[in-house]
Each structure stands twice: as C-alpha cells, then as structure tokens.
PDB file of C-alpha atoms in Angstrom:
ATOM      1  CA  UNK A  84      -4.653   7.541  -0.823  1.00 97.00           C
ATOM      2  CA  UNK A  85      -3.109   6.229   2.115  1.00 97.00           C
ATOM      3  CA  UNK A  86      -1.821   8.739   4.783  1.00 98.00           C
ATOM      4  CA  UNK A  87       0.157   7.631   8.028  1.00 97.00           C
ATOM      5  CA  UNK A  88       1.004  10.080  11.090  1.00 98.00           C
ATOM      6  CA  UNK A  89       4.648   9.623  11.874  1.00 97.00           C
ATOM      7  CA  UNK A  90       5.136  12.015  14.660  1.00 96.00           C
ATOM      8  CA  UNK A  91       4.910  15.721  15.084  1.00 97.00           C
ATOM      9  CA  UNK A  92       5.253  17.225  11.385  1.00 97.00           C
ATOM     10  CA  UNK A  93       5.534  14.081   9.877  1.00 97.00           C
ATOM     11  CA  UNK A  94       3.297  11.738   7.506  1.00 98.00           C
ATOM     12  CA  UNK A  95       4.148   9.519   4.758  1.00 97.00           C
ATOM     13  CA  UNK A  96       1.521   9.662   1.749  1.00 98.00           C
ATOM     14  CA  UNK A  97       1.232   6.870  -0.488  1.00 97.00           C
ATOM     15  CA  UNK A  98      -0.258   6.659  -3.894  1.00 98.00           C
ATOM     16  CA  UNK A  99      -0.969   4.654  -7.244  1.00 97.00           C
ATOM     17  CA  UNK A 100       2.553   5.166  -8.294  1.00 97.00           C
ATOM     18  CA  UNK A 101       4.706   7.379  -5.763  1.00 98.00           C
ATOM     19  CA  UNK A 102       5.114   7.647  -2.456  1.00 97.00           C
ATOM     20  CA  UNK A 103       5.534  11.316  -0.512  1.00 98.00           C
ATOM     21  CA  UNK A 104       7.699  11.931   3.311  1.00 97.00           C
ATOM     22  CA  UNK A 105       7.030  15.119   4.860  1.00 98.00           C
ATOM     23  CA  UNK A 106       9.030  16.373   7.269  1.00 97.00           C
ATOM     24  CA  UNK A 107      10.297  13.405   9.111  1.00 95.00           C
ATOM     25  CA  UNK A 108      12.056  13.543  12.232  1.00 92.00           C
ATOM     26  CA  UNK A 109      11.133  10.698  14.615  1.00 90.00           C
ATOM     27  CA  UNK A 110       8.581   8.086  14.696  1.00 87.00           C
ATOM     28  CA  UNK A 111       8.355   4.642  13.035  1.00 85.00           C
ATOM     29  CA  UNK A 112       8.202   4.714   9.240  1.00 83.00           C
ATOM     30  CA  UNK A 113       6.203   1.949   7.166  1.00 78.00           C
ATOM     31  CA  UNK A 114       7.932  -0.157   5.150  1.00 84.00           C
ATOM     32  CA  UNK A 115       8.264   1.922   1.759  1.00 85.00           C
ATOM     33  CA  UNK A 116       5.793   0.443  -1.120  1.00 82.00           C
ATOM     34  CA  UNK A 117       8.049  -1.686  -3.283  1.00 82.00           C
ATOM     35  CA  UNK A 118       7.712  -0.798  -6.711  1.00 89.00           C
ATOM     36  CA  UNK A 119       7.071   2.944  -6.323  1.00 96.00           C
ATOM     37  CA  UNK A 120       9.354   5.896  -6.965  1.00 96.00           C
ATOM     38  CA  UNK A 121       9.906   8.060  -3.131  1.00 97.00           C
ATOM     39  CA  UNK A 122       9.873  11.625  -2.423  1.00 98.00           C
ATOM     40  CA  UNK A 123      11.134  13.091   0.807  1.00 97.00           C
ATOM     41  CA  UNK A 124      10.626  16.675   1.645  1.00 98.00           C
ATOM     42  CA  UNK A 125      11.879  18.556   4.431  1.00 98.00           C
ATOM     43  CA  UNK A 126      10.275  22.183   4.553  1.00 97.00           C
ATOM     44  CA  UNK A 127      12.966  23.390   6.387  1.00 94.00           C
ATOM     45  CA  UNK A 128      16.129  22.966   9.002  1.00 91.00           C
ATOM     46  CA  UNK A 129      14.459  23.199  12.571  1.00 92.00           C
ATOM     47  CA  UNK A 130      15.427  19.789  14.290  1.00 90.00           C
ATOM     48  CA  UNK A 131      11.952  18.765  14.801  1.00 90.00           C
ATOM     49  CA  UNK A 132      11.676  18.654  10.896  1.00 92.00           C
ATOM     50  CA  UNK A 133      14.852  17.299   9.347  1.00 95.00           C
ATOM     51  CA  UNK A 134      16.526  14.786  10.256  1.00 95.00           C
ATOM     52  CA  UNK A 135      19.555  13.451   7.924  1.00 93.00           C
ATOM     53  CA  UNK A 136      18.637  10.111   9.202  1.00 92.00           C
ATOM     54  CA  UNK A 137      16.384  10.664   6.007  1.00 95.00           C
ATOM     55  CA  UNK A 138      19.473   9.778   3.137  1.00 94.00           C
ATOM     56  CA  UNK A 139      19.880   6.144   4.259  1.00 92.00           C
ATOM     57  CA  UNK A 140      17.046   5.531   2.746  1.00 92.00           C
ATOM     58  CA  UNK A 141      18.825   5.053   0.037  1.00 91.00           C
ATOM     59  CA  UNK A 142      20.177   2.036   1.143  1.00 89.00           C
ATOM     60  CA  UNK A 143      16.612   0.490   0.947  1.00 88.00           C
ATOM     61  CA  UNK A 144      15.490   2.280  -2.294  1.00 91.00           C
ATOM     62  CA  UNK A 145      17.641   3.959  -4.289  1.00 90.00           C
ATOM     63  CA  UNK A 146      14.863   5.732  -6.740  1.00 94.00           C
ATOM     64  CA  UNK A 147      14.140   8.456  -4.344  1.00 96.00           C
ATOM     65  CA  UNK A 148      14.153  12.200  -5.039  1.00 97.00           C
ATOM     66  CA  UNK A 149      14.903  14.562  -1.600  1.00 98.00           C
ATOM     67  CA  UNK A 150      12.907  17.576  -2.384  1.00 98.00           C
ATOM     68  CA  UNK A 151      14.657  20.343   0.718  1.00 98.00           C
ATOM     69  CA  UNK A 152      14.450  24.006   1.683  1.00 98.00           C
ATOM     70  CA  UNK A 153      17.141  25.722   0.675  1.00 96.00           C
ATOM     71  CA  UNK A 154      17.848  26.756   4.276  1.00 95.00           C
ATOM     72  CA  UNK A 155      19.532  23.437   5.084  1.00 95.00           C
ATOM     73  CA  UNK A 156      23.116  23.827   4.190  1.00 88.00           C
ATOM     74  CA  UNK A 157      24.372  21.391   1.417  1.00 85.00           C
ATOM     75  CA  UNK A 158      27.498  20.148   3.527  1.00 84.00           C
ATOM     76  CA  UNK A 159      24.624  18.355   5.662  1.00 89.00           C
ATOM     77  CA  UNK A 160      23.879  16.336   2.559  1.00 93.00           C
ATOM     78  CA  UNK A 161      25.514  13.538   1.843  1.00 93.00           C
ATOM     79  CA  UNK A 162      28.237  13.045  -1.170  1.00 93.00           C
ATOM     80  CA  UNK A 163      25.584   9.984  -2.682  1.00 92.00           C
ATOM     81  CA  UNK A 164      22.599  11.939  -2.203  1.00 94.00           C
ATOM     82  CA  UNK A 165      23.363  14.949  -3.640  1.00 94.00           C
ATOM     83  CA  UNK A 166      22.462  14.025  -7.587  1.00 94.00           C
ATOM     84  CA  UNK A 167      19.049  13.383  -6.183  1.00 96.00           C
ATOM     85  CA  UNK A 168      18.589  16.350  -3.965  1.00 97.00           C
ATOM     86  CA  UNK A 169      16.614  19.739  -5.132  1.00 97.00           C
ATOM     87  CA  UNK A 170      17.064  22.615  -3.051  1.00 97.00           C
ATOM     88  CA  UNK A 171      14.082  24.801  -3.285  1.00 98.00           C
ATOM     89  CA  UNK A 172      13.745  28.246  -2.407  1.00 98.00           C
ATOM     90  CA  UNK A 173      10.449  30.405  -1.224  1.00 98.00           C
ATOM     91  CA  UNK A 174       7.760  31.064  -4.002  1.00 98.00           C
ATOM     92  CA  UNK A 175       9.441  28.736  -6.559  1.00 98.00           C
ATOM     93  CA  UNK A 176       7.651  26.165  -8.722  1.00 98.00           C
ATOM     94  CA  UNK A 177       9.661  23.243 -10.241  1.00 98.00           C
ATOM     95  CA  UNK A 178       8.472  19.839 -12.023  1.00 97.00           C
ATOM     96  CA  UNK A 179      10.031  16.517 -11.226  1.00 96.00           C
ATOM     97  CA  UNK A 180       8.730  13.685 -12.687  1.00 95.00           C
ATOM     98  CA  UNK A 181       5.183  13.933 -13.046  1.00 94.00           C
ATOM     99  CA  UNK A 182       4.756  16.254 -10.088  1.00 98.00           C
ATOM    100  CA  UNK A 183       4.698  19.884  -9.633  1.00 99.00           C
ATOM    101  CA  UNK A 184       5.881  21.265  -7.043  1.00 99.00           C
ATOM    102  CA  UNK A 185       5.398  24.566  -5.509  1.00 99.00           C
ATOM    103  CA  UNK A 186       6.882  26.477  -2.916  1.00 99.00           C
ATOM    104  CA  UNK A 187       5.197  29.293  -0.279  1.00 99.00           C
ATOM    105  CA  UNK A 188       7.296  31.429   2.160  1.00 98.00           C
ATOM    106  CA  UNK A 189       7.415  30.287   5.789  1.00 98.00           C
ATOM    107  CA  UNK A 190       6.703  32.550   9.204  1.00 98.00           C
ATOM    108  CA  UNK A 191       9.268  31.360  10.138  1.00 96.00           C
ATOM    109  CA  UNK A 192      12.350  28.880   8.578  1.00 94.00           C
ATOM    110  CA  UNK A 193      12.098  27.639   5.402  1.00 97.00           C
ATOM    111  CA  UNK A 194       9.044  26.580   2.778  1.00 98.00           C
ATOM    112  CA  UNK A 195       5.468  25.098   2.795  1.00 99.00           C
ATOM    113  CA  UNK A 196       4.756  22.624   0.085  1.00 99.00           C
ATOM    114  CA  UNK A 197       2.159  22.369  -2.062  1.00 99.00           C
ATOM    115  CA  UNK A 198       2.187  19.008  -4.155  1.00 99.00           C
ATOM    116  CA  UNK A 199       0.322  17.741  -7.451  1.00 99.00           C
ATOM    117  CA  UNK A 200       0.404  14.623  -7.741  1.00 99.00           C
ATOM    118  CA  UNK A 201      -1.470  11.701  -9.629  1.00 98.00           C
ATOM    119  CA  UNK A 202      -4.582  14.226  -9.879  1.00 98.00           C
ATOM    120  CA  UNK A 203      -4.051  14.998  -6.312  1.00 99.00           C
ATOM    121  CA  UNK A 204      -3.235  18.040  -4.519  1.00 99.00           C
ATOM    122  CA  UNK A 205      -1.586  17.841  -1.091  1.00 99.00           C
ATOM    123  CA  UNK A 206      -0.303  20.835   0.706  1.00 99.00           C
ATOM    124  CA  UNK A 207       2.142  20.415   4.115  1.00 99.00           C
ATOM    125  CA  UNK A 208       2.857  24.315   5.989  1.00 99.00           C
ATOM    126  CA  UNK A 209       5.869  23.100   7.387  1.00 98.00           C
ATOM    127  CA  UNK A 210       6.655  26.173  10.297  1.00 97.00           C
ATOM    128  CA  UNK A 211       3.898  28.532   7.929  1.00 99.00           C
ATOM    129  CA  UNK A 212       1.360  29.442  10.402  1.00 99.00           C
ATOM    130  CA  UNK A 213       0.200  32.305  12.725  1.00 99.00           C
ATOM    131  CA  UNK A 214       2.521  32.704  15.329  1.00 98.00           C
ATOM    132  CA  UNK A 215       1.017  34.587  17.648  1.00 98.00           C
ATOM    133  CA  UNK A 216       3.045  34.599  21.052  1.00 98.00           C
ATOM    134  CA  UNK A 217       1.542  36.195  24.437  1.00 96.00           C
ATOM    135  CA  UNK A 218       5.370  37.149  25.379  1.00 96.00           C
ATOM    136  CA  UNK A 219       6.146  39.128  21.788  1.00 97.00           C
ATOM    137  CA  UNK A 220       4.694  42.754  21.411  1.00 98.00           C
ATOM    138  CA  UNK A 221       1.619  43.318  19.733  1.00 97.00           C
ATOM    139  CA  UNK A 222       3.568  45.049  17.199  1.00 98.00           C
ATOM    140  CA  UNK A 223       5.516  42.011  16.085  1.00 98.00           C
ATOM    141  CA  UNK A 224       2.165  39.862  16.412  1.00 98.00           C
ATOM    142  CA  UNK A 225       0.299  41.945  14.568  1.00 98.00           C
ATOM    143  CA  UNK A 226       3.391  41.641  11.883  1.00 98.00           C
ATOM    144  CA  UNK A 227       3.276  37.592  11.824  1.00 98.00           C
ATOM    145  CA  UNK A 228      -0.635  37.607  11.525  1.00 98.00           C
ATOM    146  CA  UNK A 229      -0.113  40.301   8.553  1.00 99.00           C
ATOM    147  CA  UNK A 230       2.607  37.871   6.889  1.00 99.00           C
ATOM    148  CA  UNK A 231       0.810  34.989   7.356  1.00 99.00           C
ATOM    149  CA  UNK A 232      -2.199  36.148   5.622  1.00 99.00           C
ATOM    150  CA  UNK A 233       0.248  37.217   2.470  1.00 99.00           C
ATOM    151  CA  UNK A 234       2.372  34.137   2.288  1.00 99.00           C
ATOM    152  CA  UNK A 235      -0.771  31.358   2.265  1.00 99.00           C
ATOM    153  CA  UNK A 236      -2.657  33.925  -0.209  1.00 99.00           C
ATOM    154  CA  UNK A 237      -1.708  31.647  -2.885  1.00 98.00           C
ATOM    155  CA  UNK A 238      -4.005  29.052  -1.111  1.00 99.00           C
ATOM    156  CA  UNK A 239      -6.776  31.005  -1.795  1.00 99.00           C
ATOM    157  CA  UNK A 240     -10.116  29.238  -3.333  1.00 98.00           C
ATOM    158  CA  UNK A 241      -7.761  26.778  -4.010  1.00 98.00           C
ATOM    159  CA  UNK A 242      -9.174  22.553  -3.747  1.00 99.00           C
ATOM    160  CA  UNK A 243      -6.556  20.585  -1.528  1.00 99.00           C
ATOM    161  CA  UNK A 244      -6.943  16.882  -1.192  1.00 99.00           C
ATOM    162  CA  UNK A 245      -5.108  16.705   1.981  1.00 99.00           C
ATOM    163  CA  UNK A 246      -3.353  19.570   4.204  1.00 99.00           C
ATOM    164  CA  UNK A 247      -1.615  19.096   6.779  1.00 99.00           C
ATOM    165  CA  UNK A 248      -1.486  22.395   9.029  1.00 99.00           C
ATOM    166  CA  UNK A 249      -0.272  23.262  12.436  1.00 98.00           C
ATOM    167  CA  UNK A 250      -2.517  23.317  15.630  1.00 99.00           C
ATOM    168  CA  UNK A 251       0.336  24.001  18.260  1.00 98.00           C
ATOM    169  CA  UNK A 252      -1.081  24.150  22.194  1.00 98.00           C
ATOM    170  CA  UNK A 253       2.227  26.180  22.866  1.00 98.00           C
ATOM    171  CA  UNK A 254       0.044  29.291  21.571  1.00 98.00           C
ATOM    172  CA  UNK A 255      -2.647  28.548  24.265  1.00 98.00           C
ATOM    173  CA  UNK A 256      -6.102  30.284  23.695  1.00 97.00           C
ATOM    174  CA  UNK A 257      -3.579  31.592  19.856  1.00 98.00           C
ATOM    175  CA  UNK A 258      -3.658  28.186  18.804  1.00 99.00           C
ATOM    176  CA  UNK A 259      -6.508  28.357  16.460  1.00 98.00           C
ATOM    177  CA  UNK A 260      -5.661  31.317  14.544  1.00 98.00           C
ATOM    178  CA  UNK A 261      -3.343  29.545  11.920  1.00 99.00           C
ATOM    179  CA  UNK A 262      -5.919  26.631  11.410  1.00 99.00           C
ATOM    180  CA  UNK A 263      -9.000  29.036  11.257  1.00 98.00           C
ATOM    181  CA  UNK A 264      -7.851  31.190   8.730  1.00 99.00           C
ATOM    182  CA  UNK A 265      -6.621  28.330   6.455  1.00 99.00           C
ATOM    183  CA  UNK A 266     -10.345  26.617   6.655  1.00 98.00           C
ATOM    184  CA  UNK A 267     -11.817  29.970   5.424  1.00 98.00           C
ATOM    185  CA  UNK A 268      -9.338  30.397   2.815  1.00 98.00           C
ATOM    186  CA  UNK A 269      -8.945  26.929   0.771  1.00 99.00           C
ATOM    187  CA  UNK A 270     -11.257  24.628   0.013  1.00 98.00           C
ATOM    188  CA  UNK A 271      -9.662  21.394   1.974  1.00 99.00           C
ATOM    189  CA  UNK A 272     -11.477  17.631   1.394  1.00 99.00           C
ATOM    190  CA  UNK A 273      -9.454  16.995   4.916  1.00 99.00           C
ATOM    191  CA  UNK A 274      -7.276  18.473   7.511  1.00 99.00           C
ATOM    192  CA  UNK A 275      -4.480  16.673   9.244  1.00 99.00           C
ATOM    193  CA  UNK A 276      -3.538  18.939  12.529  1.00 99.00           C
ATOM    194  CA  UNK A 277       0.408  18.594  13.057  1.00 98.00           C
ATOM    195  CA  UNK A 278       3.032  20.417  15.525  1.00 98.00           C
ATOM    196  CA  UNK A 279       0.863  19.365  18.613  1.00 98.00           C
ATOM    197  CA  UNK A 280       3.712  17.980  20.480  1.00 97.00           C
ATOM    198  CA  UNK A 281       2.625  14.417  21.199  1.00 95.00           C
ATOM    199  CA  UNK A 282      -0.911  16.394  22.393  1.00 97.00           C
ATOM    200  CA  UNK A 283      -3.198  15.112  19.939  1.00 98.00           C
ATOM    201  CA  UNK A 284      -6.110  16.588  22.494  1.00 98.00           C
ATOM    202  CA  UNK A 285      -5.725  19.310  21.155  1.00 98.00           C
ATOM    203  CA  UNK A 286      -7.425  18.516  17.707  1.00 99.00           C
ATOM    204  CA  UNK A 287     -10.729  17.030  20.545  1.00 98.00           C
ATOM    205  CA  UNK A 288     -10.479  20.804  22.208  1.00 98.00           C
ATOM    206  CA  UNK A 289     -10.187  22.788  18.809  1.00 98.00           C
ATOM    207  CA  UNK A 290     -13.827  20.389  17.539  1.00 98.00           C
ATOM    208  CA  UNK A 291     -15.385  21.324  21.086  1.00 97.00           C
ATOM    209  CA  UNK A 292     -14.280  24.912  20.740  1.00 97.00           C
ATOM    210  CA  UNK A 293     -15.983  25.142  16.716  1.00 97.00           C
ATOM    211  CA  UNK A 294     -19.476  23.246  17.906  1.00 96.00           C
ATOM    212  CA  UNK A 295     -20.955  24.766  14.772  1.00 94.00           C
ATOM    213  CA  UNK A 296     -18.303  24.641  12.524  1.00 95.00           C
ATOM    214  CA  UNK A 297     -18.660  23.428   8.833  1.00 94.00           C
ATOM    215  CA  UNK A 298     -15.478  22.145   9.020  1.00 97.00           C
ATOM    216  CA  UNK A 299     -15.565  19.873  11.706  1.00 97.00           C
ATOM    217  CA  UNK A 300     -16.278  16.727   9.145  1.00 97.00           C
ATOM    218  CA  UNK A 301     -13.148  18.149   7.580  1.00 98.00           C
ATOM    219  CA  UNK A 302     -10.448  17.487  10.512  1.00 98.00           C
ATOM    220  CA  UNK A 303      -8.633  14.481  11.304  1.00 99.00           C
ATOM    221  CA  UNK A 304      -9.124  13.130  14.620  1.00 98.00           C
ATOM    222  CA  UNK A 305      -5.207  11.823  15.415  1.00 98.00           C
ATOM    223  CA  UNK A 306      -5.077   9.875  18.436  1.00 98.00           C
ATOM    224  CA  UNK A 307      -1.501   7.859  17.727  1.00 97.00           C
ATOM    225  CA  UNK A 308       1.569   7.444  16.304  1.00 96.00           C
ATOM    226  CA  UNK A 309       1.496   5.139  13.082  1.00 96.00           C
ATOM    227  CA  UNK A 310      -1.896   5.717  12.723  1.00 97.00           C
ATOM    228  CA  UNK A 311      -3.127   4.885   8.700  1.00 97.00           C
ATOM    229  CA  UNK A 312      -5.543   6.654   7.250  1.00 98.00           C
ATOM    230  CA  UNK A 313      -7.423   5.471   3.916  1.00 98.00           C
ATOM    231  CA  UNK A 314      -8.757   8.928   1.891  1.00 95.00           C
TER     232      UNK A 314
END
C-alpha cells in the first residue's frame, strides 16, 4: 500500500487493484495509476475538504466512482459525473464493486469513512474530532466530547491499517484530545495526522509531549506535501 500526502486532509492511497483519494482540497496529485479503478471520497462540503476540480479527473480516467457525503448539494455535481456518484449519509454501509464503505457521523459536517478494500482497512476521519475550543462554554465542550466518543464508538478494538486523524494546532493545548482517544479506542497500524494547516511541526510536538506512549511508532511523521509513504 502506497500513501501520498497531498495537503491538509488530502491523501491518495494506492492498492494493488484500486486507488482511493480522500478529501482533495489543494496540492499536486500524482498521476493516477494506470489500469486501476479509482474512488474519490469527500467527507463533507467545507471548502478545505471539497474541491469541484475532482470531477475533472474524468477527463483523464473514466473508471472513477465518487463517494460523497450527502451534505454536498447535488447541483454541485456535474451532469457527466452523476451516474458515477454515490451520496452517503451518516451511519450508512454500502458495497461498491469489491469495496465496503461505512460512514460514521461527524461532530462537524458530513461523515467519516471506514473503507475495506483488498484486505486493507482505511479510516479517514474527515472532521470527526473532539473540537474543544476555549471560546466555547464548558457545557458546549463537554457535549462535543460526549458526541465525539459516541460517534467514534464503532471503531472500538477495530484493526485499521491506515488512519487519517485530525491534529489541529488551532485547538492550542486541546489539540491532542481526538487523537489520544482514537489511539485508546482503536487498533491502528499507522496513523497519519492531518488537518494541521501546513504546520507539520504539530506532529513533532505530539511526539515530544508523549515520550512514554506505546503509540509513538504508529504516528507517521509527515514533513512536506507530496510525501510518499510505502506501508
């Protein structure tokens, strides 16, 4: 499995028979692997997760399926892409070809994706995170944390090959909440931090603040856009 970090929350995952693109926003996309079916996932409609440019990929490759959160308006889907587009609501499970796709409800907009393909399990959180903000009331933040733990519960003890998890520096000292709970809950082989707003140093900060963590070796050090990881 080859994984390319694009930008923000965007990743390209290449397997033996298919490739999976998650939350393309900006960044240079490598040439799509020839002869492989493509699946393009969009977790929600926010501008930093959804770019209509994805539909132009059909000009380069026709065998692409678009899997979009149903909070994205249908009128934003070009006519030529509609037959190849699947809209998914939260807490839904669908099979497409030989791929199983399950959605989790987000604590923000849209969904998170749990994808099983070719014996691999891949989790992309989208904006499902423990969004604790100083400017919000304590009641609001406590409800946020409770909802986060409720929505992510389907991942309990789940073995995951690659997980893409927010690590957002805007949360200041609370940036670790979502990541730390996910690591307690699930059993990921590798975790790729994302949503760090072009500040990859937040990954090193997490590692420095967790010197005794048994999960340190699971955290992938992303340093630049376009970086390729062979897992």
